[in-house]
XYZ file of C-alpha atoms in Angstrom:
475
model
C 0.000 0.000 0.000
C 1.432 3.394 -1.000
C 1.900 6.120 1.570
C -0.652 8.270 -0.254
C -3.256 5.495 -0.011
C -2.449 4.987 3.662
C -2.952 8.687 4.333
C -6.280 8.616 2.483
C -7.377 5.583 4.478
C -6.492 7.197 7.807
C -8.178 10.464 6.862
C -11.166 8.493 5.623
C -11.567 6.769 8.979
C -11.307 10.082 10.820
C -13.902 11.744 8.598
C -16.221 8.741 8.908
C -15.928 8.945 12.664
C -16.656 12.674 12.485
C -19.735 12.026 10.338
C -20.981 9.260 12.646
C -20.592 11.446 15.728
C -21.991 14.550 14.042
C -24.925 12.674 12.532
C -25.835 11.150 15.883
C -25.591 14.494 17.695
C -27.646 16.455 15.153
C -30.234 13.688 14.789
C -30.544 13.329 18.551
C -30.997 17.046 19.237
C -33.483 17.493 16.381
C -35.460 14.396 17.419
C -35.717 15.633 21.019
C -37.090 19.013 19.901
C -39.498 17.464 17.384
C -40.742 14.944 19.952
C -41.779 17.832 22.167
C -43.703 19.511 19.329
C -45.267 16.519 17.564
C -47.402 13.729 19.002
C -46.044 10.148 19.028
C -48.654 8.812 16.569
C -47.304 11.235 13.919
C -43.844 9.671 14.231
C -45.468 6.247 14.057
C -47.071 7.099 10.709
C -43.674 7.966 9.219
C -42.167 4.767 10.634
C -44.916 2.743 8.935
C -44.063 4.235 5.542
C -40.285 4.036 6.059
C -40.577 0.283 5.451
C -41.611 0.782 1.825
C -39.163 3.623 1.206
C -36.161 1.667 2.512
C -36.988 -1.435 0.438
C -37.453 0.750 -2.650
C -34.005 2.242 -2.029
C -32.517 -1.260 -2.132
C -34.122 -1.897 -5.522
C -32.926 1.455 -6.869
C -29.308 0.852 -5.910
C -29.381 -2.917 -6.645
C -25.795 -3.214 -5.406
C -24.450 -1.166 -8.334
C -22.652 1.353 -6.088
C -20.469 -1.341 -4.547
C -19.845 -2.855 -7.983
C -18.657 0.518 -9.340
C -16.380 1.106 -6.341
C -14.901 -2.384 -6.712
C -14.216 -1.968 -10.449
C -10.835 -0.285 -10.917
C -11.320 0.970 -14.486
C -14.835 2.395 -14.565
C -15.719 4.067 -17.856
C -18.172 6.806 -18.793
C -20.424 4.036 -20.109
C -20.394 2.304 -16.718
C -21.275 5.422 -14.746
C -23.891 6.654 -17.217
C -25.570 3.262 -17.536
C -25.936 2.929 -13.765
C -27.096 6.541 -13.486
C -29.978 6.135 -15.948
C -30.954 2.718 -14.635
C -31.142 4.161 -11.087
C -33.469 6.898 -12.292
C -35.651 4.505 -14.294
C -36.029 2.148 -11.329
C -36.749 5.060 -8.969
C -39.540 6.284 -11.269
C -40.985 2.759 -11.477
C -40.836 2.420 -7.681
C -42.593 5.764 -7.287
C -45.339 4.765 -9.730
C -45.870 1.464 -7.894
C -46.005 3.198 -4.507
C -48.273 5.922 -5.896
C -50.897 3.430 -7.045
C -50.410 1.100 -4.062
C -50.696 3.951 -1.540
C -54.453 3.479 -0.931
C -53.940 -0.267 -0.353
C -51.075 0.410 2.069
C -53.191 2.970 3.916
C -55.995 0.412 4.087
C -53.576 -2.229 5.431
C -52.777 0.053 8.373
C -56.393 1.297 8.590
C -55.178 4.897 8.249
C -56.547 6.646 5.111
C -54.331 9.709 5.591
C -51.237 7.590 4.879
C -52.075 7.473 1.174
C -51.249 11.121 0.424
C -48.324 11.117 2.845
C -46.736 8.138 1.073
C -47.228 9.686 -2.365
C -45.419 12.859 -1.296
C -42.711 11.085 0.707
C -41.900 8.657 -2.117
C -40.940 11.552 -4.416
C -37.695 11.632 -2.459
C -36.742 8.354 -4.164
C -36.473 10.090 -7.532
C -34.631 13.083 -6.080
C -32.127 10.845 -4.301
C -31.463 8.728 -7.412
C -30.146 11.820 -9.207
C -27.022 11.813 -7.016
C -26.485 8.061 -6.533
C -23.517 7.832 -8.923
C -22.052 11.094 -7.598
C -21.981 9.607 -4.094
C -20.306 6.504 -5.485
C -17.607 8.563 -7.209
C -16.845 10.433 -3.981
C -16.585 7.129 -2.109
C -14.322 5.516 -4.719
C -12.035 8.571 -4.561
C -12.119 8.302 -0.742
C -13.286 11.918 -0.502
C -15.013 11.333 2.825
C -14.411 14.929 3.846
C -16.859 16.246 1.243
C -19.393 13.530 2.011
C -19.242 14.287 5.724
C -19.536 18.024 5.168
C -22.560 17.811 2.884
C -24.357 15.076 4.818
C -24.065 17.030 8.065
C -25.089 20.260 6.298
C -28.179 18.515 4.950
C -29.050 17.106 8.368
C -28.674 20.516 10.004
C -30.762 22.471 7.471
C -33.464 19.791 7.192
C -33.589 19.581 10.979
C -34.193 23.328 11.211
C -36.904 23.086 8.540
C -38.605 20.264 10.431
C -38.500 22.160 13.734
C -39.882 25.374 12.217
C -42.726 23.513 10.493
C -43.495 21.533 13.651
C -43.632 24.780 15.617
C -46.076 26.115 12.983
C -48.238 23.044 13.708
C -47.665 21.219 10.409
C -47.754 17.973 12.450
C -46.755 14.884 10.410
C -45.991 17.041 7.348
C -43.131 18.637 9.248
C -41.451 15.210 9.262
C -42.282 14.616 5.589
C -40.788 17.923 4.438
C -37.798 17.446 6.734
C -36.906 14.202 4.928
C -37.466 15.712 1.472
C -35.324 18.717 2.368
C -32.464 16.448 3.463
C -32.571 14.473 0.203
C -32.778 17.610 -1.948
C -29.918 19.447 -0.250
C -27.511 16.503 -0.332
C -28.356 15.858 -3.995
C -27.605 19.470 -4.946
C -24.367 19.462 -2.925
C -23.072 16.226 -4.472
C -23.827 17.511 -7.971
C -21.887 20.661 -7.139
C -18.922 18.739 -5.681
C -18.579 16.067 -8.382
C -17.999 17.468 -11.855
C -18.945 14.239 -13.629
C -22.034 14.483 -15.802
C -23.954 11.587 -17.380
C -24.032 10.812 -21.085
C -27.180 9.527 -22.760
C -25.883 5.953 -22.763
C -27.195 2.682 -21.381
C -24.717 -0.094 -22.132
C -26.031 -3.648 -21.810
C -22.496 -5.048 -21.571
C -21.602 -2.665 -18.716
C -24.769 -3.470 -16.796
C -24.297 -7.200 -17.337
C -20.732 -7.066 -16.004
C -21.645 -4.930 -12.988
C -24.777 -6.874 -12.135
C -22.790 -10.112 -12.156
C -21.177 -8.870 -8.941
C -23.964 -6.695 -7.568
C -26.718 -9.330 -7.886
C -25.430 -11.247 -4.848
C -25.194 -8.048 -2.828
C -28.666 -7.037 -3.961
C -30.130 -10.367 -2.818
C -28.399 -10.094 0.555
C -29.454 -6.453 1.046
C -33.039 -7.234 0.032
C -33.202 -10.121 2.501
C -31.796 -7.904 5.255
C -34.089 -5.013 4.357
C -37.237 -7.125 4.414
C -36.251 -8.816 7.673
C -35.242 -5.536 9.296
C -38.671 -4.073 8.604
C -40.850 -7.056 9.512
C -41.229 -6.001 13.144
C -42.154 -2.447 12.083
C -44.871 -3.724 9.741
C -46.251 -6.150 12.308
C -46.308 -3.586 15.133
C -47.825 -0.959 12.833
C -50.554 -3.394 11.775
C -51.422 -4.888 15.181
C -50.890 -1.919 17.477
C -51.479 1.828 17.327
C -49.219 4.251 15.457
C -48.120 5.745 18.790
C -47.017 2.291 20.009
C -44.796 1.947 16.948
C -43.335 5.381 17.713
C -42.560 4.350 21.313
C -40.916 1.141 20.122
C -38.922 2.898 17.408
C -37.738 5.632 19.773
C -36.654 3.144 22.471
C -34.537 1.240 19.955
C -33.040 4.478 18.673
C -31.960 5.498 22.162
C -30.522 2.082 22.996
C -28.438 2.066 19.830
C -26.775 5.314 20.872
C -25.020 3.329 23.576
C -24.387 0.138 21.577
C -24.220 0.426 17.788
C -22.478 3.796 17.565
C -19.516 3.024 19.889
C -19.180 -0.423 18.317
C -19.064 0.962 14.766
C -16.306 3.358 15.805
C -14.319 0.534 17.409
C -14.781 -1.654 14.333
C -13.700 1.019 11.867
C -10.434 1.380 13.770
C -9.755 -2.283 14.650
C -10.758 -4.055 11.412
C -7.781 -2.837 9.321
C -5.394 -3.719 12.171
C -6.779 -7.218 12.723
C -6.811 -7.883 8.986
C -3.029 -7.590 9.033
C -2.894 -10.333 11.691
C -5.060 -12.849 9.831
C -2.114 -15.223 9.258
C -0.947 -15.112 12.888
C -3.557 -17.090 14.820
C -2.214 -16.390 18.299
C -1.806 -12.670 17.703
C -5.281 -12.531 16.138
C -6.780 -14.379 19.096
C -5.069 -12.077 21.576
C -6.226 -9.030 19.630
C -9.837 -10.189 19.580
C -9.883 -11.008 23.275
C -8.557 -7.577 24.154
C -11.072 -5.827 21.876
C -13.999 -7.841 23.260
C -13.020 -7.093 26.866
C -12.473 -3.404 26.137
C -15.742 -3.122 24.189
C -17.690 -4.731 27.017
C -15.964 -2.473 29.563
C -17.149 0.604 27.658
C -20.529 -0.424 26.253
C -22.012 -2.634 28.998
C -22.192 0.219 31.537
C -23.521 2.651 28.904
C -26.405 0.326 28.001
C -27.255 -0.803 31.522
C -26.849 2.735 32.827
C -29.337 4.027 30.261
C -31.743 1.275 31.323
C -31.395 2.269 34.966
C -32.255 5.928 34.321
C -34.744 5.315 31.481
C -37.742 6.918 33.209
C -36.188 10.250 34.253
C -34.227 10.386 30.974
C -37.274 9.958 28.726
C -39.428 12.289 30.849
C -36.853 15.093 30.714
C -36.002 14.697 27.019
C -39.408 13.950 25.530
C -41.970 14.834 28.266
C -44.531 12.522 29.884
C -46.351 11.788 26.641
C -43.430 9.494 25.670
C -43.236 7.713 29.044
C -44.051 4.268 27.602
C -40.770 4.546 25.685
C -38.996 4.298 29.056
C -40.754 1.002 29.829
C -39.523 -0.484 26.549
C -36.065 1.087 26.773
C -35.434 -0.387 30.230
C -35.897 -3.853 28.678
C -34.294 -3.415 25.262
C -30.927 -2.308 26.654
C -30.337 -5.836 27.957
C -30.572 -7.112 24.380
C -28.566 -4.300 22.782
C -25.706 -4.494 25.299
C -24.486 -7.686 23.612
C -24.256 -5.978 20.223
C -20.464 -5.385 20.367
C -19.827 -9.064 21.117
C -21.992 -10.036 18.141
C -20.303 -7.551 15.824
C -16.751 -8.404 16.839
C -17.277 -12.142 16.384
C -18.802 -11.583 12.954
C -15.934 -9.228 12.184
C -13.602 -12.217 12.496
C -15.307 -13.951 9.563
C -14.771 -10.815 7.470
C -11.091 -10.690 8.454
C -10.484 -14.281 7.288
C -12.617 -13.778 4.179
C -15.376 -16.286 5.034
C -18.419 -14.378 3.805
C -20.128 -17.736 3.147
C -20.158 -18.510 6.879
C -21.293 -14.964 7.611
C -24.281 -15.401 5.274
C -25.123 -18.790 6.807
C -25.273 -17.262 10.275
C -27.443 -14.406 9.025
C -29.997 -16.835 7.570
C -30.129 -18.822 10.836
C -30.616 -15.676 12.929
C -33.292 -14.273 10.646
C -35.325 -17.478 10.868
C -34.864 -17.372 14.639
C -35.959 -13.724 14.734
C -39.173 -14.384 12.798
C -40.073 -17.265 15.131
C -39.492 -15.143 18.252
C -41.460 -12.230 16.754
C -44.416 -14.491 15.932
C -44.342 -16.003 19.433
C -44.143 -12.740 21.392
C -45.983 -10.032 19.442
C -49.514 -11.245 20.428
C -48.651 -10.621 24.093
C -47.752 -6.942 23.831
C -44.741 -4.743 23.121
C -43.057 -5.474 26.444
C -43.133 -9.200 25.743
C -41.719 -8.498 22.279
C -38.830 -6.640 23.928
C -38.221 -9.544 26.310
C -38.166 -11.752 23.231
C -35.400 -9.574 21.795
C -33.267 -10.406 24.841
C -33.779 -14.124 24.214
C -32.955 -13.593 20.544
C -29.797 -11.661 21.379
C -28.539 -14.391 23.712
C -29.319 -17.152 21.203
C -27.553 -15.147 18.486
C -24.551 -14.966 20.782
C -24.352 -18.752 20.597
C -24.423 -18.729 16.776
C -22.049 -15.786 16.358
C -19.388 -17.239 18.669
C -19.486 -20.686 17.058
C -16.801 -20.080 14.426
C -14.497 -18.032 16.646
C -14.770 -20.925 19.108
C -13.955 -23.386 16.336
C -11.085 -21.527 14.669
C -9.631 -19.412 17.493
C -10.618 -21.547 20.502
C -12.683 -18.610 21.793
C -15.904 -20.346 22.759
C -18.921 -18.500 24.142
C -17.977 -19.629 27.647
C -14.454 -18.256 27.245
C -15.760 -14.915 26.022
C -18.353 -14.613 28.795
C -15.628 -15.434 31.304
C -13.472 -12.670 29.813
C -16.233 -10.099 30.329
C -17.591 -11.664 33.550
C -16.031 -9.176 35.962
C -17.278 -6.249 33.886
C -20.772 -7.751 33.804
C -20.850 -8.232 37.598
C -19.682 -4.660 38.218
C -22.313 -3.371 35.770
C -25.053 -5.243 37.621
C -23.948 -3.641 40.900
C -23.871 -0.228 39.209
C -27.344 -0.833 37.734
C -28.823 -1.697 41.150
C -27.453 1.485 42.749
C -28.459 3.780 39.850
C -31.900 2.200 39.444
C -32.585 2.433 43.184
C -31.644 6.116 43.183
C -33.868 6.835 40.151
C -36.805 4.997 41.704
C -36.365 6.805 44.999
C -36.132 10.328 43.555
C -38.715 10.052 40.753
C -38.490 11.339 37.170
C -37.104 14.865 37.587
C -33.768 16.391 36.625
C -32.398 15.900 40.155
C -33.159 12.193 39.914
C -31.346 11.907 36.586
C -28.251 13.784 37.789
C -28.026 11.852 41.052
C -28.635 8.462 39.410
C -26.044 9.026 36.692
C -23.527 10.315 39.246
C -24.015 7.314 41.517
C -23.673 4.946 38.559
C -20.425 6.578 37.400
C -18.933 6.594 40.902
C -19.778 2.944 41.547
C -18.466 1.775 38.169
C -15.286 3.873 37.955
C -14.190 3.373 41.540
C -15.110 -0.317 41.363
C -12.934 -0.775 38.269
C -10.019 1.061 39.898
C -10.285 -0.643 43.298
C -10.473 -4.127 41.792
C -7.731 -3.261 39.281
C -9.534 -4.051 36.050
C -6.904 -4.442 33.276
C -9.176 -2.472 30.929
C -8.438 0.694 32.932
C -4.762 0.362 32.061
C -5.694 -0.446 28.464
C -7.680 2.782 28.169
C -4.836 4.783 29.677
C -2.443 3.317 27.103
C -4.873 4.112 24.270
C -5.183 7.706 25.488
C -1.408 8.064 25.404
């Protein structure tokens, strides 16, 4: 690897981290303000329609972006062919959604969804206009521009949404917020990338690209459908507000699980890839990352669960209080996310995507079974089911690391056992304080403070090796 490529890679990671952090911060602040101005059922209506928009996006891209990035000698024919095909598919998707909108509204027993979907779906066509431009920026590793424009779009669209919500536009504030984001980023990417399409659609180019992208498309479609099953089921069986509570609780829990894990993975994956031929070094590296991830993320998740009621009340007001009930359960499923991700990361490092796909199929079948078994008994039971699913997935995800690296599930749980015990003690103290003081700001401050004191001093007193590890990383 040339020094120039190394520098681009390092800068790329830094800009991706900046975008992840900035996106989360802007999204979080905007969502808190909007939640205070708009009723939960309005958010639930958007969540219902997001299922169809996200699946349409998968069809529009069809894996072509990855295929273009992977191809080293892309021609004008390649780019132009993909560009026009993206637009054609986006128009077809819009037409289908336009005419299916009444049926979808009838499925959810909400007639107003028909017009909302027809307006929202127009963003598919707008977004397709910059699909190739995004791909070109990615292939050139110009993550700085992508970060800048994505965050700019989030900021401006967030302001638009807040202003419209304040003017009592209700659900339309959310609709126009999303359309504003898509429009701004599309304009910015067209301005940044000087490439312009030719009026060409090459069958040979599309055939070559689709030969690679077809497998990605199938995998993405499977994941997209599975990822939205619970949303469709909850939207159909329960009220729109219930879907909003469920969606918001998962969003909050992922702030303490998915985001830190993605940052850790973006930094550790390139390093571990270099160790793929040294089994002992790879094993040692994975054990250290798992222990460090658990040391950071376990207390964040369990701590959020302990203070769920005062946190939700202060951020979103009492009208969102049921979110706290769900959040206090979901965190015990989400806390295992880093262990899942790191074990699956191993299969990527050794290039065994076939095993990765096999595990995904097993877990998706498992997820559908658990969803079907728990959803008739209420949202809380569904959340308890997610804990069972997370623990069962831990068994599947650790199977191959146990087989190849001798890092069985029991070995990994033993490695994080002390952290888990300390987190349970911290949870008991913080939860007791929150219960005692109620749902006000004083309760939140005191509960968080007690949790931090118990966890930090416990780790120092009992000389957790992860404390030293963090000190070394800081240096």
